[in-house]
Amino acid sequence: MKRLNTFRSFFSAIALSVAAFGFTSCDDNNNDAPSGAYAEEGVFVVNEGNYGTPTGSVSYYSKTAKQVQNGIFSKENDSRPLGDVVQSMTIQNDRAYIVANNSNKIEVVNTYTFKSEGVIEGLLLPRYFVALNNTKGYVTEWVSFGQAGRVSVIDLASRTVTKTISVGVMPEKLLLVNGKLYVTNGGGNSVSVINTNTDVVEQSITVSDSPNGLVLDKNNNVWVLSGGKVAYNSDWTVDYTKTTAGALNMINPSTQAVQTTFTFPGNQSQPGNLAISSGKDKLYFNYAGKTYAHNIGASSLSNSVLINRSFYGLGVDPETGLIYGGDANGFAGDGTVYIYNPDGTSAGSFTAGIAPNGFVFN
Amino acid sequence: MARFSFLKVWLLGCCLSIAPIALAQQQDTTRHQLHTVEVFGKPAEVYAAGSRVAQLDSSYLDTYASGSLAQALQARTPLYLKSYGVSGISTVAFRGTNASQTAILWNGLNISSPTLGQTDFATLPVSGFGNVAVQYGPAAATYGSGAIGGAVLLNSPDYKGEGFGADVQTETGSFGRYFGSSNVKYGTTKVQAGTGLYYGQAANNFKYKDLTRYQTPEVRQENAAVSQYGITQDLVWQLAAATKFALHGWYTFADREVQPAMGSAANKAQLQDKNLRLMAELEHNSRYGQTAVKAALFNDYLQYTSNTTASSISDVNTYQLQAEQAYTHGNRWSLRGGINLQHFAATNSGYAGEQSENRASAFALLRYDPASNLKLSLNLRQAIIEGYNPKPTPALGFDWKFYNDNINQLSLKGNVAGSYRAPTLNDRFWVGAGNPDLKPEQGWSYESGLRHLFILGNTLLLETELTAYHMLIDDWIQWSPDAGGRWRPVNLFRVAAEGIEANTKATITLGEAKLSATAGYTYTSSEQAKVYEGSGNKGNQLMYVPRHKAVLGAVAAYKGWSVLSNLNYTGIRYTNNSESNYLKDFMLLDLALSKRLQLHTHNLVLTLRSDNVTNATYQTMAYHAMPPRGYTFSLRFIIP
């Protein structure tokens, strides 16, 4: 039975293994210098954990001391485990919102001390969170496999859901651009656009199949990476005659239209882990076991290999431009995070928690 | 739901009708001793000189007849049981190996699921068989694939005597637990027949502290209910003075809700197990020795459903034929040779259509006693498996009683044994994952031990055994994602396991009082010695292998009263291969008080049990809550 479970976890892992986290905003407007064990400049590593157990965790890597502390949530909160499938973390000033997908909750902690401040419960398979300001946030929820998901509006003061907005199947990444909230519907082929004044879906933009990445470039254009739809035969082998190739779409927010589409050369591998360079002029992504860099101005899809491997999670430090890649090491033990210079050369590594899937830079 | 209420009515009826008898007979203090049955010289052990084979104490099995085999082994042996909560899958592992590296035999034939390569002990109730023995260390030469860490040997009851006998039990306990069983036997000089039925259910709605939730609230366990029933049927027919024919049937059904881990969304997962095991056995004694032929059909059906994934079904038929001939020459030589044939036919939601596999093996087991105090055994098995090429597995053992002054006996034991495990059907046939390049796991073990017996007439028997072992398991199969993220089984590493097992058992008889106590301790170190793919975690203790485990059990009997206690200490267990997270050690205490009343020639046994008396909080699989203190009351009526 263990095998069956493992296999099931594998499917879930595949399903859940989306992405990078490079674009989480980091607001440094505080006048008082924050204090706390994690107040200095560092990288939070989101470790998913093993599906079915609350073994997800957050690691903190100090950029100056080049040292890592694992399991900081448990450490600061009486050994309480963080959650099952810790999907993402978002910092909004002095609060960090950590989404635990298979625990149906968002843990709220102090960004600098990581002490628990509360929880947002009653969610259904939540994925990613974004805060509009200090009082209002949005979270994507799958709700149920194969059905339309939703975006819930959260009152950050009371930590309760005030409204739910129905979107496409498996809503994933969120991006705020000029008061509009862009949501990728990973189980379909669209990006929903929500007006944050009215909290209603204003538009649905058709993109390529199974969008899994969403970043904003320096020209204020929205890039969407789609993995392509994987079709299965009745015996669960991949049906390559029906599987579509992945693609990169660029949406112009002023027209809300897809302006550019680059389709990947084949359907044997699904591109993922979209991240953007610190200069916001280069896209990074994983495809066919490698990490590629693509200039936003290029007229065709880049085939320049930046790093000769792929990762479980990918992130870029917006300040230094260093690239962080998470390696899940087979999920049976701790993962490893590899650091690279913007030119792809190695810049070190450290051990994180189980299945590092994303990075948040503070 | 109808059958639940029917059961309650039935149980209630039993209680009401038996209670007046119990009250009326309370003054009856007819002496009765609980007999502790020690079975030595069972056929399997004849060829296992130098190995440690321990029989589970029958007074324990009697008291915990309503429990699962998982519970019994957890309490009475130093084996580590991994239970996914109270209702979930329970597997057992020996000497730092894993559950697939344990062979489970029923009347001498392997019953491990060929798809998963392991057996779920939670679905095996103690009431389904007569006795349980545990053989430590590799026994692949005797039992074939999978007996790397050890073997658990289950046997149907040994029916004796003429006439009618019956044993009816009903039980009720904390957390919505009910159990009822009835065993009937009938014997003549020619035929022995026995039938057993049982039904059990448990709501498992206990309260626990959810350690993962904000402010760690106390919550009630959800989705952990279990209902199980089963039937056993044995027929032994003495066809002629030297010829015996036996039929054994065993059907178990289990419908279990899969208890989610704390802090994980309840996905209403459910497991349904149906296991049918049928066996025919013919035994004939002639001047060429004993000829035995066993033919068996096993059907293992497993269905998993949840509200997040598509339901998956596994349905496997196993056909087995074993023929063997044992020849004994004088008192010193005994040779047993035979062949075992297996055919598996499996359908599984993860396979492309029906898949099948054939396996054959030939074995020769030799026992030679050069002197009355020296036993030697030499065993050899060669398996032939479609698509694989397992190496021959030999085993050489000795048992030398080098000191004997009638009060003290000292023996030195040792053995060297090879073992193997063929990849499972899932390893071979899972679509998109099955790995045709997989090699069978190969084990090699060395062990040595001292056994001391101290006998003081009929008053005291003290039996102490100390064993040390070193074992290498190469080409350990584990599912792991490849560079493209595809999970598939690979020969991932070589594991080195070593440890010490200490065991002592005292039996004291003083007039009408009888006290027996056992103590056991194991130290286990099990680590990756060589890693074939990826970076691995060389030098770390494997996950879920406790370095320390100790058990202490005692039974005191006096004038029909008996008190039984079990104490189990389990050290920390890492929950991953990086040693970065672990489960805290725990100590569990179980107590049982029983009173046996003699009603003419019949017996009525009243038992009050408390499990987890100290209300310890513990987990055997990370974040799966286990029940707090609970009570059980049982009535058992025996017509001997």
mmCIF file of C-alpha atoms in Angstrom, chain B residues 287-589:
data_model
loop_
_atom_site.group_PDB
_atom_site.id
_atom_site.type_symbol
_atom_site.label_atom_id
_atom_site.label_comp_id
_atom_site.label_asym_id
_atom_site.label_seq_id
_atom_site.Cartn_x
_atom_site.Cartn_y
_atom_site.Cartn_z
ATOM 1 C CA ARG B 287 9.618 -45.545 4.775
ATOM 2 C CA TYR B 288 11.006 -42.876 2.471
ATOM 3 C CA GLY B 289 10.046 -40.265 5.003
ATOM 4 C CA GLN B 290 7.339 -37.655 4.945
ATOM 5 C CA THR B 291 5.810 -36.439 1.710
ATOM 6 C CA ALA B 292 3.842 -33.228 1.808
ATOM 7 C CA VAL B 293 2.032 -31.474 -1.007
ATOM 8 C CA LYS B 294 0.333 -28.119 -0.571
ATOM 9 C CA ALA B 295 -1.793 -26.362 -3.142
ATOM 10 C CA ALA B 296 -3.169 -22.918 -2.509
ATOM 11 C CA LEU B 297 -5.232 -20.172 -4.067
ATOM 12 C CA PHE B 298 -5.080 -16.680 -2.635
ATOM 13 C CA ASN B 299 -7.106 -13.716 -3.792
ATOM 14 C CA ASP B 300 -6.147 -10.265 -2.579
ATOM 15 C CA TYR B 301 -8.497 -7.426 -3.409
ATOM 16 C CA LEU B 302 -7.780 -3.875 -2.391
ATOM 17 C CA GLN B 303 -9.786 -0.805 -3.252
ATOM 18 C CA TYR B 304 -8.798 2.736 -2.377
ATOM 19 C CA THR B 305 -11.272 5.559 -2.761
ATOM 20 C CA SER B 306 -11.094 9.190 -1.777
ATOM 21 C CA ASN B 307 -12.733 12.402 -2.836
ATOM 22 C CA THR B 308 -9.543 13.774 -4.344
ATOM 23 C CA THR B 309 -8.307 10.956 -6.562
ATOM 24 C CA ALA B 310 -9.862 8.388 -8.819
ATOM 25 C CA SER B 311 -10.604 5.123 -7.064
ATOM 26 C CA SER B 312 -7.946 2.493 -7.556
ATOM 27 C CA ILE B 313 -8.384 -1.243 -7.452
ATOM 28 C CA SER B 314 -5.904 -4.049 -7.196
ATOM 29 C CA ASP B 315 -7.060 -7.629 -7.622
ATOM 30 C CA VAL B 316 -4.518 -10.433 -7.576
ATOM 31 C CA ASN B 317 -4.831 -14.169 -7.759
ATOM 32 C CA THR B 318 -1.926 -16.200 -6.493
ATOM 33 C CA TYR B 319 -1.656 -19.906 -7.204
ATOM 34 C CA GLN B 320 0.918 -21.826 -5.254
ATOM 35 C CA LEU B 321 2.043 -25.406 -5.264
ATOM 36 C CA GLN B 322 4.639 -26.761 -2.910
ATOM 37 C CA ALA B 323 5.808 -30.344 -2.850
ATOM 38 C CA GLU B 324 8.387 -31.578 -0.432
ATOM 39 C CA GLN B 325 9.925 -34.721 0.832
ATOM 40 C CA ALA B 326 11.559 -35.040 4.242
ATOM 41 C CA TYR B 327 13.780 -37.943 5.017
ATOM 42 C CA THR B 328 15.139 -38.664 8.469
ATOM 43 C CA HIS B 329 17.979 -41.052 8.943
ATOM 44 C CA GLY B 330 18.427 -42.253 12.505
ATOM 45 C CA ASN B 331 18.416 -39.487 15.078
ATOM 46 C CA ARG B 332 21.056 -37.429 13.459
ATOM 47 C CA TRP B 333 20.220 -36.715 9.844
ATOM 48 C CA SER B 334 17.229 -35.049 8.409
ATOM 49 C CA LEU B 335 16.933 -33.847 4.861
ATOM 50 C CA ARG B 336 14.059 -31.979 3.341
ATOM 51 C CA GLY B 337 13.883 -31.084 -0.308
ATOM 52 C CA GLY B 338 11.176 -29.602 -2.388
ATOM 53 C CA ILE B 339 9.933 -27.231 -4.989
ATOM 54 C CA ASN B 340 7.612 -24.256 -4.838
ATOM 55 C CA LEU B 341 5.737 -22.906 -7.830
ATOM 56 C CA GLN B 342 3.891 -19.602 -7.865
ATOM 57 C CA HIS B 343 1.734 -17.963 -10.478
ATOM 58 C CA PHE B 344 0.418 -14.444 -10.047
ATOM 59 C CA ALA B 345 -2.340 -12.920 -12.145
ATOM 60 C CA ALA B 346 -2.992 -9.295 -11.319
ATOM 61 C CA THR B 347 -5.268 -6.550 -12.476
ATOM 62 C CA ASN B 348 -4.532 -3.141 -11.090
ATOM 63 C CA SER B 349 -5.656 0.382 -11.920
ATOM 64 C CA GLY B 350 -1.988 1.234 -12.382
ATOM 65 C CA TYR B 351 -1.218 -1.569 -14.835
ATOM 66 C CA ALA B 352 -1.864 -1.824 -18.544
ATOM 67 C CA GLY B 353 -4.284 -4.753 -18.574
ATOM 68 C CA GLU B 354 -3.803 -7.989 -16.690
ATOM 69 C CA GLN B 355 -0.244 -8.872 -15.816
ATOM 70 C CA SER B 356 1.120 -12.183 -14.690
ATOM 71 C CA GLU B 357 4.326 -13.641 -13.415
ATOM 72 C CA ASN B 358 5.655 -17.118 -12.724
ATOM 73 C CA ARG B 359 8.146 -18.030 -10.086
ATOM 74 C CA ALA B 360 9.695 -21.320 -9.167
ATOM 75 C CA SER B 361 12.181 -22.336 -6.573
ATOM 76 C CA ALA B 362 13.869 -25.476 -5.415
ATOM 77 C CA PHE B 363 15.182 -25.952 -1.926
ATOM 78 C CA ALA B 364 17.152 -28.458 0.091
ATOM 79 C CA LEU B 365 17.322 -28.242 3.857
ATOM 80 C CA LEU B 366 19.689 -30.409 5.833
ATOM 81 C CA ARG B 367 19.915 -30.906 9.538
ATOM 82 C CA TYR B 368 22.735 -32.898 11.028
ATOM 83 C CA ASP B 369 23.474 -33.440 14.702
ATOM 84 C CA PRO B 370 27.044 -34.761 14.906
ATOM 85 C CA ALA B 371 26.641 -35.078 18.675
ATOM 86 C CA SER B 372 23.729 -34.798 21.062
ATOM 87 C CA ASN B 373 24.781 -31.273 21.990
ATOM 88 C CA LEU B 374 25.558 -29.994 18.521
ATOM 89 C CA LYS B 375 23.019 -29.199 15.826
ATOM 90 C CA LEU B 376 24.020 -28.115 12.358
ATOM 91 C CA SER B 377 21.854 -27.009 9.501
ATOM 92 C CA LEU B 378 22.662 -26.292 5.916
ATOM 93 C CA ASN B 379 19.995 -24.904 3.641
ATOM 94 C CA LEU B 380 20.024 -23.884 0.029
ATOM 95 C CA ARG B 381 17.418 -22.357 -2.224
ATOM 96 C CA GLN B 382 17.513 -21.374 -5.853
ATOM 97 C CA ALA B 383 14.706 -19.319 -7.264
ATOM 98 C CA ILE B 384 13.844 -18.836 -10.904
ATOM 99 C CA ILE B 385 11.792 -15.744 -11.613
ATOM 100 C CA GLU B 386 10.620 -14.545 -14.986
ATOM 101 C CA GLY B 387 12.808 -11.625 -15.981
ATOM 102 C CA TYR B 388 15.130 -11.793 -12.991
ATOM 103 C CA ASN B 389 18.080 -13.753 -11.961
ATOM 104 C CA PRO B 390 18.306 -14.141 -8.202
ATOM 105 C CA LYS B 391 21.451 -15.700 -6.806
ATOM 106 C CA PRO B 392 21.270 -18.942 -4.856
ATOM 107 C CA THR B 393 20.634 -18.341 -1.173
ATOM 108 C CA PRO B 394 22.428 -20.581 1.254
ATOM 109 C CA ALA B 395 22.189 -20.661 5.041
ATOM 110 C CA LEU B 396 24.530 -22.379 7.423
ATOM 111 C CA GLY B 397 23.817 -22.539 11.131
ATOM 112 C CA PHE B 398 24.940 -24.231 14.282
ATOM 113 C CA ASP B 399 23.708 -24.589 17.820
ATOM 114 C CA TRP B 400 26.229 -25.952 20.286
ATOM 115 C CA LYS B 401 25.170 -26.685 23.837
ATOM 116 C CA PHE B 402 28.630 -26.519 25.341
ATOM 117 C CA TYR B 403 27.710 -26.594 28.996
ATOM 118 C CA ASN B 404 25.046 -28.554 30.826
ATOM 119 C CA ASP B 405 24.929 -29.359 34.532
ATOM 120 C CA ASN B 406 21.174 -29.935 34.673
ATOM 121 C CA ILE B 407 20.623 -26.572 36.294
ATOM 122 C CA ASN B 408 22.491 -24.417 33.826
ATOM 123 C CA GLN B 409 22.620 -24.960 30.117
ATOM 124 C CA LEU B 410 24.651 -22.763 27.838
ATOM 125 C CA SER B 411 24.537 -22.786 24.074
ATOM 126 C CA LEU B 412 26.471 -20.936 21.461
ATOM 127 C CA LYS B 413 24.599 -20.301 18.245
ATOM 128 C CA GLY B 414 25.391 -18.748 14.955
ATOM 129 C CA ASN B 415 24.499 -18.611 11.338
ATOM 130 C CA VAL B 416 25.434 -17.135 8.028
ATOM 131 C CA ALA B 417 22.641 -16.681 5.558
ATOM 132 C CA GLY B 418 21.913 -15.216 2.189
ATOM 133 C CA SER B 419 18.550 -13.826 1.199
ATOM 134 C CA TYR B 420 16.789 -12.180 -1.714
ATOM 135 C CA ARG B 421 13.662 -10.309 -2.611
ATOM 136 C CA ALA B 422 12.254 -10.240 -6.089
ATOM 137 C CA PRO B 423 10.792 -6.931 -7.278
ATOM 138 C CA THR B 424 7.043 -6.721 -6.764
ATOM 139 C CA LEU B 425 4.471 -6.646 -9.528
ATOM 140 C CA ASN B 426 4.103 -2.889 -8.955
ATOM 141 C CA ASP B 427 7.852 -2.484 -9.403
ATOM 142 C CA ARG B 428 7.588 -4.295 -12.716
ATOM 143 C CA PHE B 429 4.262 -3.337 -14.218
ATOM 144 C CA TRP B 430 3.249 0.101 -12.984
ATOM 145 C CA VAL B 431 2.631 2.030 -16.164
ATOM 146 C CA GLY B 432 5.267 4.646 -16.801
ATOM 147 C CA ALA B 433 7.221 3.578 -13.738
ATOM 148 C CA GLY B 434 7.909 -0.154 -13.931
ATOM 149 C CA ASN B 435 11.628 -0.635 -14.221
ATOM 150 C CA PRO B 436 12.759 -3.626 -16.298
ATOM 151 C CA ASP B 437 16.388 -3.103 -15.271
ATOM 152 C CA LEU B 438 15.649 -3.685 -11.612
ATOM 153 C CA LYS B 439 17.719 -6.316 -9.869
ATOM 154 C CA PRO B 440 16.414 -8.422 -6.985
ATOM 155 C CA GLU B 441 17.552 -7.265 -3.559
ATOM 156 C CA GLN B 442 20.275 -9.436 -2.116
ATOM 157 C CA GLY B 443 20.957 -9.803 1.566
ATOM 158 C CA TRP B 444 23.799 -11.344 3.456
ATOM 159 C CA SER B 445 23.798 -11.760 7.184
ATOM 160 C CA TYR B 446 26.008 -13.019 9.970
ATOM 161 C CA GLU B 447 24.767 -13.586 13.465
ATOM 162 C CA SER B 448 25.889 -15.191 16.620
ATOM 163 C CA GLY B 449 24.337 -15.607 20.002
ATOM 164 C CA LEU B 450 24.435 -17.151 23.416
ATOM 165 C CA ARG B 451 21.529 -18.911 25.013
ATOM 166 C CA HIS B 452 21.325 -19.662 28.692
ATOM 167 C CA LEU B 453 18.784 -21.881 30.388
ATOM 168 C CA PHE B 454 18.467 -21.992 34.127
ATOM 169 C CA ILE B 455 16.169 -24.696 35.426
ATOM 170 C CA LEU B 456 15.269 -25.192 39.051
ATOM 171 C CA GLY B 457 13.069 -28.260 39.124
ATOM 172 C CA ASN B 458 9.494 -27.281 38.440
ATOM 173 C CA THR B 459 9.813 -23.971 40.203
ATOM 174 C CA LEU B 460 11.822 -21.774 37.938
ATOM 175 C CA LEU B 461 12.731 -21.699 34.305
ATOM 176 C CA LEU B 462 14.895 -18.836 33.169
ATOM 177 C CA GLU B 463 15.722 -18.556 29.526
ATOM 178 C CA THR B 464 18.070 -15.855 28.298
ATOM 179 C CA GLU B 465 19.320 -15.178 24.840
ATOM 180 C CA LEU B 466 21.722 -12.617 23.484
ATOM 181 C CA THR B 467 22.225 -12.206 19.752
ATOM 182 C CA ALA B 468 24.388 -9.887 17.682
ATOM 183 C CA TYR B 469 24.062 -9.576 13.938
ATOM 184 C CA HIS B 470 25.502 -7.796 10.972
ATOM 185 C CA MET B 471 23.611 -7.642 7.734
ATOM 186 C CA LEU B 472 24.185 -6.146 4.296
ATOM 187 C CA ILE B 473 21.303 -5.617 1.924
ATOM 188 C CA ASP B 474 22.378 -4.700 -1.547
ATOM 189 C CA ASP B 475 20.324 -3.195 -4.386
ATOM 190 C CA TRP B 476 17.683 -1.982 -1.925
ATOM 191 C CA ILE B 477 14.657 -1.102 -4.038
ATOM 192 C CA GLN B 478 13.038 2.254 -3.444
ATOM 193 C CA TRP B 479 10.706 4.435 -5.471
ATOM 194 C CA SER B 480 12.355 7.699 -6.221
ATOM 195 C CA PRO B 481 11.937 10.429 -8.847
ATOM 196 C CA ASP B 482 14.415 10.481 -11.718
ATOM 197 C CA ALA B 483 15.896 13.598 -13.332
ATOM 198 C CA GLY B 484 12.664 14.218 -15.218
ATOM 199 C CA GLY B 485 10.602 13.974 -12.030
ATOM 200 C CA ARG B 486 9.206 10.548 -12.937
ATOM 201 C CA TRP B 487 8.812 8.239 -9.943
ATOM 202 C CA ARG B 488 9.994 4.745 -10.513
ATOM 203 C CA PRO B 489 11.612 1.968 -8.498
ATOM 204 C CA VAL B 490 15.395 1.839 -8.546
ATOM 205 C CA ASN B 491 18.106 -0.167 -6.839
ATOM 206 C CA LEU B 492 18.971 2.864 -4.787
ATOM 207 C CA PHE B 493 21.496 1.851 -2.197
ATOM 208 C CA ARG B 494 23.210 -0.732 -0.105
ATOM 209 C CA VAL B 495 22.185 -0.840 3.527
ATOM 210 C CA ALA B 496 24.284 -2.041 6.407
ATOM 211 C CA ALA B 497 22.329 -3.043 9.479
ATOM 212 C CA GLU B 498 23.715 -4.267 12.716
ATOM 213 C CA GLY B 499 22.386 -4.725 16.157
ATOM 214 C CA ILE B 500 21.941 -6.606 19.351
ATOM 215 C CA GLU B 501 18.905 -8.478 20.616
ATOM 216 C CA ALA B 502 18.676 -9.416 24.255
ATOM 217 C CA ASN B 503 15.869 -11.440 25.581
ATOM 218 C CA THR B 504 14.988 -13.126 28.812
ATOM 219 C CA LYS B 505 12.020 -15.069 29.987
ATOM 220 C CA ALA B 506 11.318 -16.388 33.460
ATOM 221 C CA THR B 507 8.616 -18.822 34.458
ATOM 222 C CA ILE B 508 8.060 -19.338 38.165
ATOM 223 C CA THR B 509 5.602 -21.783 39.638
ATOM 224 C CA LEU B 510 4.911 -21.618 43.359
ATOM 225 C CA GLY B 511 2.043 -23.820 44.466
ATOM 226 C CA GLU B 512 -1.030 -22.464 42.781
ATOM 227 C CA ALA B 513 0.642 -19.280 41.691
ATOM 228 C CA LYS B 514 2.375 -18.948 38.409
ATOM 229 C CA LEU B 515 4.341 -16.009 37.220
ATOM 230 C CA SER B 516 5.914 -15.588 33.869
ATOM 231 C CA ALA B 517 7.815 -12.563 32.733
ATOM 232 C CA THR B 518 9.608 -11.646 29.543
ATOM 233 C CA ALA B 519 11.948 -8.809 28.836
ATOM 234 C CA GLY B 520 13.462 -7.929 25.511
ATOM 235 C CA TYR B 521 15.703 -5.189 24.239
ATOM 236 C CA THR B 522 17.008 -4.451 20.778
ATOM 237 C CA TYR B 523 19.582 -2.060 19.490
ATOM 238 C CA THR B 524 19.388 -1.473 15.767
ATOM 239 C CA SER B 525 21.648 0.563 13.551
ATOM 240 C CA SER B 526 20.653 0.656 9.909
ATOM 241 C CA GLU B 527 22.210 3.002 7.410
ATOM 242 C CA GLN B 528 22.950 3.539 3.742
ATOM 243 C CA ALA B 529 26.437 2.196 3.154
ATOM 244 C CA LYS B 530 26.610 2.931 -0.546
ATOM 245 C CA VAL B 531 24.386 5.065 -2.729
ATOM 246 C CA TYR B 532 23.916 4.180 -6.394
ATOM 247 C CA GLU B 533 21.849 7.129 -7.601
ATOM 248 C CA GLY B 534 21.598 10.722 -6.430
ATOM 249 C CA SER B 535 23.299 12.096 -3.364
ATOM 250 C CA GLY B 536 21.530 9.893 -0.795
ATOM 251 C CA ASN B 537 22.064 10.147 2.927
ATOM 252 C CA LYS B 538 25.038 7.971 3.610
ATOM 253 C CA GLY B 539 25.744 7.158 7.228
ATOM 254 C CA ASN B 540 22.361 8.267 8.561
ATOM 255 C CA GLN B 541 19.951 5.965 10.366
ATOM 256 C CA LEU B 542 17.177 4.914 7.985
ATOM 257 C CA MET B 543 13.803 6.487 8.593
ATOM 258 C CA TYR B 544 11.436 4.758 10.991
ATOM 259 C CA VAL B 545 14.047 2.446 12.424
ATOM 260 C CA PRO B 546 14.257 2.998 16.195
ATOM 261 C CA ARG B 547 17.718 2.454 17.602
ATOM 262 C CA HIS B 548 16.241 1.280 20.865
ATOM 263 C CA LYS B 549 13.182 -0.730 21.633
ATOM 264 C CA ALA B 550 12.402 -2.638 24.811
ATOM 265 C CA VAL B 551 9.437 -4.727 25.857
ATOM 266 C CA LEU B 552 8.501 -6.061 29.235
ATOM 267 C CA GLY B 553 5.621 -8.456 29.715
ATOM 268 C CA ALA B 554 4.361 -10.265 32.780
ATOM 269 C CA VAL B 555 1.543 -12.651 33.537
ATOM 270 C CA ALA B 556 0.655 -13.636 37.069
ATOM 271 C CA ALA B 557 -1.964 -16.313 37.620
ATOM 272 C CA TYR B 558 -3.481 -17.443 40.880
ATOM 273 C CA LYS B 559 -6.686 -19.400 41.467
ATOM 274 C CA GLY B 560 -8.388 -18.429 38.263
ATOM 275 C CA TRP B 561 -7.318 -14.802 38.468
ATOM 276 C CA SER B 562 -4.705 -13.516 36.188
ATOM 277 C CA VAL B 563 -3.071 -10.185 35.633
ATOM 278 C CA LEU B 564 -1.293 -9.408 32.433
ATOM 279 C CA SER B 565 0.860 -6.401 31.764
ATOM 280 C CA ASN B 566 2.891 -5.151 28.845
ATOM 281 C CA LEU B 567 5.288 -2.313 28.812
ATOM 282 C CA ASN B 568 6.782 -1.173 25.539
ATOM 283 C CA TYR B 569 9.440 1.456 25.114
ATOM 284 C CA THR B 570 10.263 2.697 21.634
ATOM 285 C CA GLY B 571 13.094 5.137 21.091
ATOM 286 C CA ILE B 572 13.136 8.055 18.706
ATOM 287 C CA ARG B 573 12.596 7.339 15.034
ATOM 288 C CA TYR B 574 13.695 9.661 12.300
ATOM 289 C CA THR B 575 10.917 10.474 9.884
ATOM 290 C CA ASN B 576 13.228 11.078 6.945
ATOM 291 C CA ASN B 577 16.543 9.755 5.775
ATOM 292 C CA SER B 578 18.353 12.991 6.691
ATOM 293 C CA GLU B 579 17.927 12.572 10.454
ATOM 294 C CA SER B 580 16.527 16.108 10.515
ATOM 295 C CA ASN B 581 13.141 15.264 11.983
ATOM 296 C CA TYR B 582 12.094 12.605 14.402
ATOM 297 C CA LEU B 583 9.233 11.227 16.455
ATOM 298 C CA LYS B 584 9.683 11.363 20.194
ATOM 299 C CA ASP B 585 10.263 8.172 22.114
ATOM 300 C CA PHE B 586 7.287 6.687 23.914
ATOM 301 C CA MET B 587 6.367 4.233 26.606
ATOM 302 C CA LEU B 588 3.122 2.299 26.469
ATOM 303 C CA LEU B 589 1.566 0.318 29.251
#
